[in-house]
């Protein structure tokens, strides 16, 4: 854990002192009881209209600025294209050695004739999936994206459907994809043109999924060069090499501005950063540096509760006792500001009262840390004791108490 300043330790000492009294509320799929704490110091800021900074290890949203506002991702869509192919590889639908044929459409629309980013795949040639992924992620190749889409689903449109299915499964509520390249629009059944759309939060969610579930393919994002068809090309991610320890993921440009998705690991701590809506490449890089560097300048890991430590008591209905302790399933380590004029609240959410009998170690809700922009961290809780079912008389008294006074 990072070293804490004196005022940081004081903040969370007060937080823990309050936990025993603040977290006495219960909830039936709702929330009761929270405490408010504030601390003063500098805060992260960025010129980006849209920004999101996320720490995947602690599941903490460190900084949000219009993180759910939609934008056109441009070539950033190719990260989603890659993730969709990774899923097909993991399921065994294709293998890295599976070959895909380069159609005339892929060659003409995404290859050399298009005068856009390409791996220069030869028309009618057959290319292994792994080499197409290298072309996609190192060359930012549109022909590679189209060939992969046609190989898996027969067309760009059909593959976009697969992308949207995956997005829905990941909870990317603000995203909709119409093709695997990020270029152009698609006419929907109503005759209206649709473009690719996403949000900063969704892009961070996608990056976390790749890091968690497809770690073996993640190094493709940081390979420095790739030669195909005797043409040597360096990695076209404009952020790579510009920010220390950045090892993925990509960048885009569209009508709504320049955007970027970055993942950086330093000294065992990884953060994911997204910026969007910037005027040019220079502004995008400057904004990304502001957000990424802010993770180390303004935040420190702070332990709120240790694994197994009691957080609060949950009400129990119909048992030999009226409550049971709830404990942290694992260490509750949160990346929180070293300071800032920020209000942080702690609250416990669980479905209650718990019905007896209650067994030790039963998952029972979660602890949440809330900042000005909503929940920045959540961790599961479980029961730290057992409550047997009460006698007929005890259950009757419990029922009367519940109907007269509620859960409190």
XYZ file of C-alpha atoms in Angstrom, residues 151-348:
198
model
C -14.163 -14.550 -41.618
C -16.281 -14.861 -38.464
C -19.683 -13.682 -39.649
C -19.663 -13.183 -43.415
C -20.032 -9.397 -43.393
C -19.174 -6.251 -41.448
C -22.828 -5.756 -40.523
C -23.200 -9.254 -39.099
C -19.972 -8.913 -37.159
C -21.190 -5.594 -35.740
C -24.133 -7.533 -34.337
C -21.680 -9.822 -32.559
C -19.840 -6.762 -31.213
C -23.085 -5.344 -29.824
C -23.975 -8.661 -28.211
C -20.640 -8.661 -26.414
C -21.058 -4.999 -25.436
C -24.436 -5.793 -23.891
C -22.990 -8.747 -21.985
C -20.262 -6.491 -20.573
C -22.760 -3.850 -19.500
C -21.533 -1.264 -22.005
C -24.859 0.550 -21.935
C -23.729 3.622 -23.837
C -22.165 1.825 -26.785
C -23.406 0.821 -30.218
C -21.243 -0.467 -33.039
C -22.019 -0.511 -36.744
C -18.744 -1.822 -38.203
C -15.340 -3.177 -37.128
C -13.201 -0.309 -38.500
C -14.774 2.769 -36.900
C -15.145 4.513 -40.235
C -18.384 5.496 -41.961
C -22.013 5.002 -41.055
C -24.658 2.343 -41.537
C -28.218 2.958 -42.656
C -30.662 1.416 -40.201
C -34.075 -0.067 -41.143
C -35.665 3.371 -40.661
C -33.418 4.872 -43.302
C -31.356 6.839 -40.766
C -27.578 6.764 -40.728
C -26.004 5.265 -37.603
C -22.419 5.796 -36.515
C -20.332 3.966 -33.929
C -20.935 5.357 -30.431
C -19.387 4.687 -27.066
C -18.585 6.314 -23.715
C -15.443 6.724 -21.636
C -16.831 4.425 -18.938
C -17.645 1.750 -21.495
C -14.168 1.896 -23.043
C -12.579 1.481 -19.607
C -14.882 -1.467 -18.956
C -13.769 -3.028 -22.245
C -10.099 -2.544 -21.392
C -10.591 -4.224 -18.012
C -12.312 -7.173 -19.661
C -9.354 -7.639 -22.034
C -6.861 -7.420 -19.175
C -8.852 -9.857 -17.029
C -10.002 -12.398 -19.581
C -7.553 -12.178 -22.494
C -4.259 -11.360 -20.840
C -2.332 -13.654 -23.190
C -3.342 -11.500 -26.176
C -2.845 -8.150 -24.460
C 0.874 -7.854 -25.437
C -0.261 -7.445 -29.059
C -1.235 -3.860 -28.216
C 2.351 -2.911 -27.407
C 4.287 -4.793 -30.122
C 6.418 -2.110 -31.717
C 6.443 -3.276 -35.326
C 5.051 -5.745 -37.826
C 6.014 -6.625 -41.380
C 3.435 -7.974 -43.783
C 3.587 -8.361 -47.561
C 7.240 -7.243 -47.265
C 6.126 -3.857 -45.924
C 7.557 -2.802 -42.558
C 5.360 -0.648 -40.308
C 5.770 0.610 -36.757
C 2.964 0.558 -34.189
C 0.529 3.330 -35.111
C -0.843 3.935 -31.596
C 0.180 7.602 -31.139
C 0.165 7.255 -27.337
C 2.668 4.384 -27.220
C 6.093 5.600 -26.181
C 4.767 9.024 -25.167
C 3.641 8.081 -21.637
C 5.891 6.096 -19.325
C 4.899 2.430 -18.935
C 1.860 2.766 -21.218
C 1.347 -0.632 -22.882
C -2.042 -0.274 -24.642
C -4.703 0.171 -25.937
C -5.514 2.628 -28.777
C -6.633 5.982 -30.136
C -9.290 7.344 -32.455
C -10.383 10.335 -34.453
C -13.920 11.179 -35.572
C -16.292 14.095 -36.057
C -16.662 14.422 -32.285
C -12.910 14.825 -31.817
C -9.802 12.887 -30.892
C -10.009 10.141 -28.265
C -7.690 7.732 -26.511
C -7.780 4.625 -24.334
C -4.672 3.921 -22.272
C -3.530 1.320 -19.786
C -0.478 2.046 -17.652
C 1.238 -0.061 -15.005
C 3.860 1.366 -12.642
C 5.290 -0.301 -9.555
C 2.552 -2.919 -9.547
C -0.322 -0.469 -9.839
C -2.328 -0.354 -13.085
C -4.760 2.324 -14.173
C -6.991 2.640 -17.214
C -7.587 6.114 -18.633
C -9.931 7.423 -21.318
C -10.119 10.902 -22.848
C -12.326 12.129 -25.690
C -13.552 15.243 -27.466
C -10.082 16.761 -28.001
C -9.316 19.114 -30.887
C -6.159 17.415 -32.180
C -3.449 14.848 -31.449
C -1.403 17.271 -29.360
C -4.371 18.107 -27.121
C -5.239 14.408 -26.785
C -1.729 13.513 -25.628
C -1.620 16.412 -23.170
C -5.006 15.461 -21.707
C -4.052 11.792 -21.426
C -0.872 12.723 -19.580
C -2.867 14.875 -17.174
C -5.257 12.053 -16.362
C -2.693 9.236 -16.165
C -0.129 11.166 -14.118
C -2.919 12.255 -11.786
C -3.295 8.651 -10.619
C 0.114 8.883 -8.955
C 0.114 12.582 -8.107
C -3.215 12.760 -6.299
C -4.198 9.243 -5.206
C -2.923 6.694 -2.698
C -4.067 3.203 -1.738
C -5.839 3.310 1.591
C -7.153 0.361 3.604
C -10.587 0.989 5.070
C -11.260 -2.504 6.438
C -9.096 -5.607 6.636
C -10.272 -8.991 5.453
C -12.593 -10.526 8.027
C -13.072 -7.252 9.904
C -16.631 -6.470 10.983
C -18.136 -3.570 9.048
C -21.634 -3.437 10.530
C -24.496 -5.573 11.849
C -27.378 -6.790 9.719
C -30.877 -7.188 11.115
C -32.199 -10.749 11.316
C -35.856 -11.747 11.222
C -37.235 -14.836 12.949
C -34.029 -15.893 14.660
C -32.565 -16.518 18.077
C -30.751 -13.174 17.706
C -31.941 -9.942 16.150
C -28.722 -9.210 14.229
C -25.590 -10.760 12.777
C -22.207 -9.125 12.007
C -21.248 -8.459 8.391
C -17.539 -8.675 7.581
C -15.303 -7.755 4.658
C -14.708 -10.706 2.321
C -11.256 -9.352 1.444
C -9.112 -6.347 2.317
C -11.004 -3.198 1.378
C -8.151 -1.291 -0.285
C -9.296 1.791 -2.147
C -7.381 4.282 -4.266
C -8.627 7.543 -2.822
C -7.449 11.144 -3.102
C -4.608 12.300 -0.952
C -6.910 15.271 -0.553
C -9.226 17.594 -2.409
C -12.405 19.399 -1.561
C -14.296 16.173 -1.913
C -17.014 14.555 0.131
C -16.747 10.806 0.622
C -19.478 8.696 2.101
C -19.508 5.089 3.180
C -22.622 2.990 3.073
C -23.682 -0.609 3.258
